[in-house]
Short mmCIF file of C-alpha atoms in Angstrom, two decimals:
data_model
loop_
_atom_site.label_atom_id
_atom_site.label_comp_id
_atom_site.label_asym_id
_atom_site.label_seq_id
_atom_site.Cartn_x
_atom_site.Cartn_y
_atom_site.Cartn_z
CA ILE A 19 66.84 267.82 -91.25
CA THR A 20 65.08 268.99 -94.05
CA ASN A 21 62.63 271.81 -93.81
CA THR A 22 59.82 271.05 -97.32
CA GLY A 23 56.61 273.43 -96.02
CA ALA A 24 55.81 276.11 -96.94
CA ALA A 25 56.68 277.56 -92.99
CA PRO A 26 59.72 277.70 -90.32
CA ILE A 27 59.87 274.94 -88.04
CA ASP A 28 61.07 275.20 -83.99
CA LEU A 29 63.20 271.65 -83.13
CA GLU A 30 63.62 273.05 -79.98
CA PRO A 31 60.33 270.77 -78.95
CA TYR A 32 62.05 268.20 -80.51
CA ARG A 33 65.37 265.11 -79.16
CA PHE A 34 67.22 263.12 -81.84
CA VAL A 35 67.36 259.12 -79.49
CA SER A 36 69.40 256.64 -80.39
CA LYS A 37 69.00 254.64 -76.44
CA PRO A 38 70.32 254.98 -74.20
CA TYR A 39 71.45 258.50 -75.90
CA GLY A 40 69.94 262.10 -76.64
CA TYR A 41 70.21 264.55 -78.61
CA ALA A 42 68.16 267.89 -76.99
CA PHE A 43 67.52 270.92 -79.54
CA ALA A 44 68.75 274.39 -78.15
CA PRO A 45 66.30 277.06 -78.25
CA GLY A 46 67.01 278.85 -81.55
CA SER A 47 66.67 275.81 -83.46
CA ILE A 48 64.17 277.00 -86.32
CA VAL A 49 64.72 275.11 -89.76
CA GLN A 50 63.35 277.68 -92.52
CA PRO A 51 61.41 276.69 -95.81
CA GLY A 52 63.62 274.92 -97.79
CA GLU A 53 66.60 274.48 -95.90
CA THR A 54 68.74 271.67 -94.03
CA MET A 55 69.88 271.62 -90.29
CA ILE A 56 73.20 268.96 -90.05
CA VAL A 57 73.10 267.89 -86.94
CA ARG A 58 77.26 265.96 -86.64
CA LEU A 59 78.36 263.42 -83.50
CA TYR A 60 82.17 263.31 -82.26
CA GLU A 61 82.31 266.83 -81.34
CA THR A 62 81.48 269.78 -79.17
CA ASP A 63 78.83 272.32 -78.99
CA ASP A 64 81.42 275.21 -78.75
CA GLU A 65 81.18 274.81 -83.07
CA ASP A 66 76.87 275.46 -82.92
CA SER A 67 75.68 277.96 -85.94
CA ALA A 68 72.25 277.97 -87.38
CA LEU A 69 72.10 275.41 -90.00
CA ILE A 70 74.92 272.92 -88.01
CA ARG A 71 74.30 271.29 -84.40
CA HIS A 72 77.06 269.07 -82.81
CA TRP A 73 75.98 266.21 -80.72
CA GLY A 74 79.28 265.80 -78.77
CA THR A 75 79.55 262.28 -76.96
CA ASN A 76 82.16 260.04 -75.88
CA GLY A 77 82.65 258.37 -78.87
CA PRO A 78 81.22 256.38 -81.41
CA ILE A 79 76.95 255.91 -80.84
CA LEU A 80 75.72 254.88 -83.85
CA ASN A 81 76.34 251.08 -85.14
CA ASN A 82 77.34 251.95 -89.28
CA GLY A 83 76.46 247.41 -89.11
CA GLY A 84 72.86 248.36 -88.07
CA ASP A 85 70.94 250.87 -85.50
CA VAL A 86 68.14 252.94 -85.44
CA ILE A 87 68.30 256.67 -84.56
CA GLN A 88 64.22 258.49 -84.18
CA LEU A 89 63.07 262.29 -83.40
CA ARG A 90 60.72 262.39 -80.27
CA ARG A 91 58.94 265.16 -79.02
CA PHE A 92 59.71 265.41 -75.91
CA ASP A 93 56.85 264.25 -74.30
CA ASP A 94 58.34 260.37 -76.07
CA VAL A 95 56.10 260.23 -78.99
CA PRO A 96 58.12 259.50 -81.67
CA ILE A 97 57.86 261.74 -85.18
CA THR A 98 59.84 259.77 -87.04
CA CYS A 99 62.32 256.50 -87.18
CA THR A 100 65.53 255.31 -89.37
CA ALA A 101 66.61 252.29 -88.90
CA TRP A 102 70.12 250.31 -91.71
CA GLY A 103 71.65 247.08 -90.95
CA SER A 104 69.88 244.85 -89.31
CA ARG A 105 67.80 246.45 -86.73
CA SER A 106 64.34 248.03 -87.46
CA CYS A 107 61.78 250.78 -86.46
#
């Protein structure tokens, strides 16, 4: 997630969703203007840093052949969606 704006973005009220899976941003998930936060899959959250977070999973959750991932608010309002392969938002 890249902040292209002029103000910091607090990601705590947001989550990634790739049904049936979800990833909630922890408190302090702040992205300053011009910064990029990376969320990596399949790794534990023991290695989190300010701009590198880990979505610990027990295996693959995103299909290389086609899948959908959304950024949503906790009240379930979609913010953005990315799809690839045969899937669509």
